[in-house]
Amino acid sequence: MKENLRVILSGGGTGGHIYPAIAIADEIRRRYPNSEIIFVGAKDRMEMEKVPQAGYDIEGLWISGIERKISLKNLMFPFKLYSSLSKSRKIVRRFNPDVVIGTGGFASGPLLRVAVSNKIPTLLQEQNSYPGITNRILSKQANVICAAYEEVKRFFPAEKTVITGNPVRLDLLKVSEKREEAQRFFHLDKKKKTVLVIGGSLGARRINQLIETWVPKFEKENIQLIWQTGKLYYDEYRKHNSDLVQTYEFLNRMDRAYAAADVIISRAGAGSVSELSIVGKPVLFIPSPNVAEDHQTKNAMALTENNAALTLTEAELEEKFEKTFFDLVNSEAKQKELGENIKKMALPNATANIVDEVEKLINKIEN
């Protein structure tokens, strides 16, 4: 296998597609320091900011998804698709990759389609138990599909689907060693409990509304709050900043945020579940009800049924949040139990397993 691998990664729209791609790129670069890696994303989406921050070049396509409701924006889709396919052909022709990796999101569609038509080896990485439409379409022609859940085999060709787990960033593997560093970074009082709230990269309206309601009680109980409101909601909630409450549009150093937390409140996207399992902290999941096949609830309940996390649906928050949350915050024994159990369900070698599949794929083509 040659040392100077040329790799294109594509995927984006949300952190759930971007960070797995960055984790895979980091592992490829670790194994092959001379490799050349570029990303392809959607213009004006968060990958255009987050990928360069991670140290990689990215090219943007003029592409977006189709609105599920009737919308004038859908009239532009054929033009965007044509533009994106044309630019993808130019990128592939110029870069001449050894492999193209897609992690989901509409940006990966045109690029993977072009790679397949040029007989370039392609690998898909699917984070969820219910795949997005882009990966479902691409799976028929991709060479390998790396997935986190056995359930996806009913959507993908089983003979080329490998269960690897979801890739996570290397900086999360040693979170337990960063506690003091994290407390200094966030200027926290070591004697007080710290709660981390993460609703996803764009934010979660219902979680933000919930936290706003309970801020006075948190402050009364001397609970420190690190609150990622998400890009869409930051301006609305930053007024709550105080000695005990820190609001952030986005947390660029999630390793420090996890390390600082005693208890975490989170959505249950596949990427978050994978990260939190490795981090090994007590979690209260509040799954988003606005996802296909209610897969976030399924993700969360897989842990809750193994006494590895707590789960409340949005419909249960009014009645059950207070008791569920404060019982957890006030019980170090319960925190320890959930933290130990969730760590048992982690797949910490997922990123390495995926890059193993990349190597197998390239060797197979070469031979």
Short mmCIF file of C-alpha atoms in Angstrom, two decimals:
data_model
loop_
_atom_site.label_atom_id
_atom_site.label_comp_id
_atom_site.label_asym_id
_atom_site.label_seq_id
_atom_site.Cartn_x
_atom_site.Cartn_y
_atom_site.Cartn_z
CA MET A 1 0.00 0.00 0.00
CA LYS A 2 1.47 3.34 -1.03
CA GLU A 3 2.43 5.96 1.56
CA ASN A 4 0.98 9.04 -0.14
CA LEU A 5 -2.72 8.16 -0.12
CA ARG A 6 -5.04 10.64 -1.81
CA VAL A 7 -8.40 10.76 -0.01
CA ILE A 8 -11.57 12.81 -0.45
CA LEU A 9 -14.08 12.89 2.41
CA SER A 10 -17.55 14.29 2.00
CA GLY A 11 -20.41 14.83 4.39
CA GLY A 12 -21.93 17.62 6.36
CA GLY A 13 -24.86 19.80 7.24
CA THR A 14 -24.65 18.85 10.92
CA GLY A 15 -21.93 17.91 13.37
CA GLY A 16 -23.21 14.32 13.21
CA HIS A 17 -21.86 14.05 9.66
CA ILE A 18 -18.85 16.36 9.95
CA TYR A 19 -17.07 15.06 13.04
CA PRO A 20 -17.04 11.38 11.99
CA ALA A 21 -15.41 12.50 8.73
CA ILE A 22 -12.78 14.52 10.63
CA ALA A 23 -12.10 11.57 12.95
CA ILE A 24 -11.54 9.28 9.95
CA ALA A 25 -9.24 11.85 8.32
CA ASP A 26 -7.22 12.18 11.53
CA GLU A 27 -6.70 8.40 11.70
CA ILE A 28 -5.66 8.23 8.03
CA ARG A 29 -3.20 11.06 8.58
CA ARG A 30 -1.85 9.33 11.71
CA ARG A 31 -1.16 6.13 9.76
CA TYR A 32 -0.06 7.83 6.54
CA PRO A 33 1.60 11.17 7.39
CA ASN A 34 2.26 11.83 3.69
CA SER A 35 -1.36 11.37 2.67
CA GLU A 36 -3.22 14.15 0.88
CA ILE A 37 -6.74 14.73 2.19
CA ILE A 38 -9.44 17.16 1.12
CA PHE A 39 -13.07 17.55 2.12
CA VAL A 40 -16.08 18.41 0.01
CA GLY A 41 -19.11 19.99 1.69
CA ALA A 42 -22.09 22.21 1.07
CA LYS A 43 -21.51 25.94 0.70
CA ASP A 44 -22.80 28.04 3.60
CA ARG A 45 -23.08 25.04 5.95
CA MET A 46 -21.12 24.50 9.14
CA GLU A 47 -18.54 22.18 7.55
CA MET A 48 -17.07 25.18 5.69
CA GLU A 49 -16.02 26.53 9.09
CA LYS A 50 -15.40 23.39 11.17
CA VAL A 51 -13.26 21.44 8.69
CA PRO A 52 -10.61 24.19 8.23
CA GLN A 53 -10.54 24.58 12.03
CA ALA A 54 -9.56 20.90 12.15
CA GLY A 55 -6.69 21.55 9.73
CA TYR A 56 -8.09 20.33 6.41
CA ASP A 57 -8.89 21.98 3.10
CA ILE A 58 -12.51 21.94 1.94
CA GLU A 59 -14.32 22.75 -1.28
CA GLY A 60 -17.96 23.76 -1.28
CA LEU A 61 -20.77 22.60 -3.54
CA TRP A 62 -23.92 24.57 -4.30
CA ILE A 63 -26.29 21.92 -2.97
CA SER A 64 -29.07 21.53 -0.42
CA GLY A 65 -31.69 18.96 0.44
CA ILE A 66 -35.23 18.87 -0.87
CA GLU A 67 -37.78 20.48 1.43
CA ARG A 68 -40.35 17.91 2.57
CA LYS A 69 -43.14 20.45 2.32
CA ILE A 70 -44.03 22.27 -0.89
CA SER A 71 -41.50 25.07 -1.30
CA LEU A 72 -40.20 27.36 -4.01
CA LYS A 73 -36.70 26.33 -2.90
CA ASN A 74 -37.34 22.91 -4.42
CA LEU A 75 -37.52 24.51 -7.87
CA MET A 76 -33.80 25.28 -7.54
CA PHE A 77 -32.83 21.71 -6.72
CA PRO A 78 -32.22 20.48 -10.31
CA PHE A 79 -29.93 23.45 -10.97
CA LYS A 80 -28.04 22.89 -7.71
CA LEU A 81 -27.66 19.20 -8.48
CA TYR A 82 -26.31 19.91 -11.98
CA SER A 83 -23.88 22.48 -10.58
CA SER A 84 -22.69 20.11 -7.82
CA LEU A 85 -22.20 17.17 -10.18
CA SER A 86 -20.22 19.39 -12.55
CA LYS A 87 -17.97 20.70 -9.77
CA SER A 88 -17.57 17.20 -8.30
CA ARG A 89 -16.31 15.94 -11.68
CA LYS A 90 -13.71 18.73 -11.75
CA ILE A 91 -12.59 17.98 -8.18
CA VAL A 92 -12.27 14.23 -8.83
CA ARG A 93 -10.46 14.77 -12.13
CA ARG A 94 -8.01 17.24 -10.57
CA PHE A 95 -7.36 15.42 -7.28
CA ASN A 96 -7.45 11.85 -8.66
CA PRO A 97 -8.24 10.18 -5.29
CA ASP A 98 -7.39 6.63 -4.28
CA VAL A 99 -10.62 6.44 -2.28
CA VAL A 100 -13.69 8.60 -1.62
CA ILE A 101 -15.43 8.40 1.77
CA GLY A 102 -18.94 9.68 2.44
CA THR A 103 -20.37 10.22 5.93
CA GLY A 104 -23.88 11.31 4.96
CA GLY A 105 -25.64 14.57 4.29
CA PHE A 106 -26.68 15.87 0.90
CA ALA A 107 -23.19 17.20 0.02
CA SER A 108 -21.85 13.65 -0.22
CA GLY A 109 -24.40 12.60 -2.85
CA PRO A 110 -22.99 14.27 -5.99
CA LEU A 111 -19.36 13.54 -5.09
CA LEU A 112 -19.91 9.84 -4.36
CA ARG A 113 -22.01 9.52 -7.52
CA VAL A 114 -19.14 10.92 -9.60
CA ALA A 115 -16.59 8.70 -7.82
CA VAL A 116 -18.65 5.59 -8.56
CA SER A 117 -19.05 6.53 -12.23
CA ASN A 118 -15.24 6.90 -12.44
CA LYS A 119 -14.71 3.50 -10.79
CA ILE A 120 -12.96 5.04 -7.78
CA PRO A 121 -13.25 2.94 -4.58
CA THR A 122 -15.97 4.33 -2.32
CA LEU A 123 -16.80 3.78 1.35
CA LEU A 124 -19.89 5.00 3.18
CA GLN A 125 -20.09 5.55 6.93
CA GLU A 126 -23.59 5.45 8.40
CA GLN A 127 -24.02 6.69 11.98
CA ASN A 128 -27.70 5.94 12.60
CA SER A 129 -29.90 2.87 12.95
CA TYR A 130 -32.16 4.48 10.31
CA PRO A 131 -30.04 5.71 7.36
CA GLY A 132 -30.53 9.03 5.64
CA ILE A 133 -31.81 9.09 2.08
CA THR A 134 -28.40 10.03 0.61
CA ASN A 135 -26.67 6.95 2.01
CA ARG A 136 -29.60 4.70 1.12
CA ILE A 137 -29.32 5.77 -2.52
CA LEU A 138 -25.52 5.54 -2.60
CA SER A 139 -25.33 2.18 -0.81
CA LYS A 140 -26.30 0.23 -3.92
CA GLN A 141 -23.08 1.23 -5.68
CA ALA A 142 -20.62 1.87 -2.85
CA ASN A 143 -17.92 -0.76 -2.30
CA VAL A 144 -18.13 -0.89 1.50
CA ILE A 145 -20.55 0.46 4.12
CA CYS A 146 -19.34 0.92 7.70
CA ALA A 147 -22.24 1.10 10.16
CA ALA A 148 -22.85 1.40 13.88
CA TYR A 149 -26.04 -0.66 14.20
CA GLU A 150 -27.01 -4.14 13.01
CA GLU A 151 -30.46 -2.79 12.10
CA VAL A 152 -29.10 -0.95 9.05
CA LYS A 153 -28.59 -4.24 7.24
CA ARG A 154 -32.29 -4.16 6.33
CA PHE A 155 -31.58 -1.00 4.32
CA PHE A 156 -28.14 -1.81 2.90
CA PRO A 157 -26.69 -4.80 1.02
CA ALA A 158 -25.69 -7.06 3.93
CA GLU A 159 -22.72 -8.60 2.10
CA LYS A 160 -20.84 -5.30 2.00
CA THR A 161 -21.98 -3.84 5.32
CA VAL A 162 -19.50 -4.00 8.22
CA ILE A 163 -20.46 -3.13 11.81
CA THR A 164 -17.63 -0.93 13.08
CA GLY A 165 -19.30 1.56 15.43
CA ASN A 166 -19.18 5.32 14.98
CA PRO A 167 -15.89 7.18 14.71
CA VAL A 168 -15.12 9.68 17.45
CA ARG A 169 -12.40 12.28 17.80
CA LEU A 170 -9.15 11.07 19.34
CA ASP A 171 -9.23 13.86 21.92
CA LEU A 172 -12.23 12.18 23.60
CA LEU A 173 -10.35 8.99 24.43
CA LYS A 174 -8.50 10.64 27.34
CA VAL A 175 -11.22 12.91 28.74
CA SER A 176 -10.76 11.52 32.25
CA GLU A 177 -7.24 13.00 32.35
CA LYS A 178 -8.43 16.53 31.49
CA ARG A 179 -10.69 17.32 34.45
CA GLU A 180 -8.49 19.96 36.10
CA GLU A 181 -7.54 21.53 32.76
CA ALA A 182 -11.25 21.77 31.88
CA GLN A 183 -12.21 23.31 35.21
CA ARG A 184 -9.55 25.99 34.72
CA PHE A 185 -10.65 26.61 31.14
CA PHE A 186 -14.29 27.21 32.15
CA HIS A 187 -13.33 28.98 35.43
CA LEU A 188 -15.35 26.49 37.48
CA ASP A 189 -15.56 26.04 41.23
CA LYS A 190 -14.38 22.50 41.95
CA LYS A 191 -16.67 22.28 44.97
CA LYS A 192 -19.84 22.77 42.90
CA LYS A 193 -21.59 20.36 40.54
CA THR A 194 -21.32 21.13 36.83
CA VAL A 195 -24.04 20.25 34.31
CA LEU A 196 -23.33 20.25 30.57
CA VAL A 197 -26.28 20.79 28.20
CA ILE A 198 -25.83 19.94 24.50
CA GLY A 199 -28.70 19.99 22.05
CA GLY A 200 -26.75 19.47 18.84
CA SER A 201 -24.71 21.84 16.68
CA LEU A 202 -27.71 23.87 15.53
CA GLY A 203 -29.52 23.68 18.87
CA ALA A 204 -32.67 22.10 20.29
CA ARG A 205 -35.56 24.46 20.97
CA ARG A 206 -37.35 22.28 23.53
CA ILE A 207 -34.19 21.61 25.54
CA ASN A 208 -33.34 25.33 25.55
CA GLN A 209 -36.86 26.18 26.74
CA LEU A 210 -36.56 23.57 29.48
CA ILE A 211 -33.19 24.83 30.72
CA GLU A 212 -34.36 28.44 30.73
CA THR A 213 -37.25 27.42 33.01
CA TRP A 214 -34.87 25.76 35.47
CA VAL A 215 -32.01 28.30 35.49
CA PRO A 216 -33.29 29.98 38.72
CA LYS A 217 -33.42 26.59 40.50
CA PHE A 218 -29.96 25.63 39.22
CA GLU A 219 -28.58 28.91 40.56
CA LYS A 220 -30.37 28.44 43.89
CA GLU A 221 -28.80 24.97 44.18
CA ASN A 222 -25.34 26.35 43.22
CA ILE A 223 -25.20 24.19 40.10
CA GLN A 224 -22.77 25.40 37.43
CA LEU A 225 -24.14 25.24 33.90
CA ILE A 226 -22.25 24.95 30.60
CA TRP A 227 -25.04 25.41 28.07
CA GLN A 228 -24.54 24.97 24.33
CA THR A 229 -27.64 26.67 22.96
CA GLY A 230 -26.81 26.06 19.31
CA LYS A 231 -26.31 28.56 16.54
CA LEU A 232 -30.03 29.16 15.98
CA TYR A 233 -30.79 30.09 19.59
CA TYR A 234 -27.70 31.73 21.07
CA ASP A 235 -28.91 35.32 20.77
CA GLU A 236 -32.13 34.37 22.55
CA TYR A 237 -30.51 32.73 25.58
CA ARG A 238 -27.14 34.42 26.15
CA LYS A 239 -28.89 36.90 28.47
CA HIS A 240 -28.74 34.15 31.13
CA ASN A 241 -24.94 34.33 31.46
CA SER A 242 -23.90 34.73 35.10
CA ASP A 243 -21.31 33.50 37.57
CA LEU A 244 -22.96 30.07 37.44
CA VAL A 245 -24.32 29.97 33.87
CA GLN A 246 -22.18 29.99 30.71
CA THR A 247 -23.98 29.96 27.36
CA TYR A 248 -22.21 29.08 24.12
CA GLU A 249 -23.32 29.08 20.52
CA PHE A 250 -21.01 26.14 19.93
CA LEU A 251 -18.35 24.35 22.00
CA ASN A 252 -15.22 23.87 19.90
CA ARG A 253 -13.44 21.84 22.60
CA MET A 254 -15.96 19.15 23.47
CA ASP A 255 -13.25 17.16 25.24
CA ARG A 256 -12.95 19.93 27.84
CA ALA A 257 -16.73 20.32 28.12
CA TYR A 258 -17.17 16.59 28.75
CA ALA A 259 -14.24 16.53 31.20
CA ALA A 260 -15.71 19.40 33.22
CA ALA A 261 -19.19 17.89 33.51
CA ASP A 262 -20.57 15.86 36.40
CA VAL A 263 -23.90 15.27 34.62
CA ILE A 264 -24.80 15.73 30.94
CA ILE A 265 -28.15 16.53 29.31
CA SER A 266 -28.12 15.69 25.61
CA ARG A 267 -30.03 14.83 22.47
CA ALA A 268 -29.52 11.23 21.36
CA GLY A 269 -28.12 11.48 17.87
CA ALA A 270 -25.87 8.59 16.94
CA GLY A 271 -22.69 10.66 17.12
CA SER A 272 -23.56 12.02 20.57
CA VAL A 273 -24.41 8.54 21.88
CA SER A 274 -21.10 7.16 20.61
CA GLU A 275 -19.11 10.03 22.11
CA LEU A 276 -20.89 9.91 25.45
CA SER A 277 -20.36 6.16 25.72
CA ILE A 278 -16.62 6.67 25.41
CA VAL A 279 -16.62 9.65 27.78
CA GLY A 280 -18.32 7.59 30.48
CA LYS A 281 -20.31 10.30 32.26
CA PRO A 282 -23.91 10.05 33.58
CA VAL A 283 -26.33 11.24 30.89
CA LEU A 284 -29.97 12.25 30.73
CA PHE A 285 -31.06 11.87 27.12
CA ILE A 286 -33.92 13.95 25.70
CA PRO A 287 -34.32 12.50 22.18
CA SER A 288 -35.51 14.65 19.31
CA PRO A 289 -38.97 13.52 18.17
CA ASN A 290 -38.42 15.17 14.77
CA VAL A 291 -36.27 12.49 13.16
CA ALA A 292 -36.99 9.58 10.84
CA GLU A 293 -38.30 6.40 12.49
CA ASP A 294 -37.83 8.06 15.91
CA HIS A 295 -34.28 6.73 15.83
CA GLN A 296 -33.00 9.02 18.60
CA THR A 297 -35.39 7.43 21.08
CA LYS A 298 -34.19 4.00 19.95
CA ASN A 299 -30.55 5.11 20.39
CA ALA A 300 -31.24 6.38 23.92
CA MET A 301 -33.36 3.43 25.03
CA ALA A 302 -30.68 0.96 23.98
CA LEU A 303 -28.58 2.48 26.78
CA THR A 304 -31.37 3.12 29.26
CA GLU A 305 -32.52 -0.51 29.09
CA ASN A 306 -28.99 -1.48 30.16
CA ASN A 307 -28.99 0.96 33.10
CA ALA A 308 -26.37 3.01 31.25
CA ALA A 309 -28.31 6.29 30.92
CA LEU A 310 -31.62 7.97 31.73
CA THR A 311 -34.12 8.97 29.05
CA LEU A 312 -37.07 11.35 29.07
CA THR A 313 -39.15 12.09 26.00
CA GLU A 314 -40.13 15.69 25.36
CA ALA A 315 -43.70 14.78 26.33
CA GLU A 316 -42.47 13.64 29.77
CA LEU A 317 -40.44 16.72 30.66
CA GLU A 318 -43.22 18.68 32.34
CA GLU A 319 -44.09 15.87 34.71
CA LYS A 320 -40.82 14.02 35.26
CA PHE A 321 -37.80 16.28 34.67
CA GLU A 322 -37.48 17.74 38.16
CA LYS A 323 -37.39 14.43 40.03
CA THR A 324 -35.35 12.59 37.41
CA PHE A 325 -32.70 15.28 37.09
CA PHE A 326 -32.28 16.31 40.72
CA ASP A 327 -32.28 12.71 41.95
CA LEU A 328 -29.35 12.13 39.60
CA VAL A 329 -27.46 15.33 40.48
CA ASN A 330 -27.80 14.61 44.19
CA SER A 331 -26.70 10.96 44.01
CA GLU A 332 -23.02 10.35 43.41
CA ALA A 333 -23.68 6.61 43.60
CA LYS A 334 -26.15 6.82 40.68
CA GLN A 335 -23.78 9.00 38.70
CA LYS A 336 -20.98 6.48 39.18
CA GLU A 337 -23.23 3.56 38.23
CA LEU A 338 -24.47 5.15 35.00
CA GLY A 339 -20.99 6.36 34.07
CA GLU A 340 -19.46 2.91 34.47
CA ASN A 341 -22.30 1.18 32.61
CA ILE A 342 -22.33 3.53 29.62
CA LYS A 343 -18.58 3.10 29.20
CA LYS A 344 -19.07 -0.67 28.90
CA MET A 345 -21.19 -0.06 25.78
CA ALA A 346 -18.57 2.04 23.99
CA LEU A 347 -16.85 0.99 20.78
CA PRO A 348 -13.61 2.96 21.17
CA ASN A 349 -11.88 1.32 18.20
CA ALA A 350 -14.50 2.34 15.64
CA THR A 351 -12.33 4.91 13.85
CA ALA A 352 -9.44 2.46 13.54
CA ASN A 353 -11.82 -0.24 12.32
CA ILE A 354 -13.15 2.04 9.59
CA VAL A 355 -9.67 2.95 8.37
CA ASP A 356 -8.83 -0.78 8.38
CA GLU A 357 -11.73 -1.18 5.93
CA VAL A 358 -10.35 1.69 3.83
CA GLU A 359 -7.01 -0.12 3.64
CA LYS A 360 -8.65 -3.44 2.72
CA LEU A 361 -10.65 -1.72 0.00
CA ILE A 362 -7.64 -0.02 -1.57
CA ASN A 363 -5.52 -3.20 -1.37
CA LYS A 364 -8.31 -5.19 -3.00
CA ILE A 365 -8.52 -2.73 -5.90
CA GLU A 366 -4.74 -2.59 -6.28
CA ASN A 367 -4.46 -6.37 -6.38
#
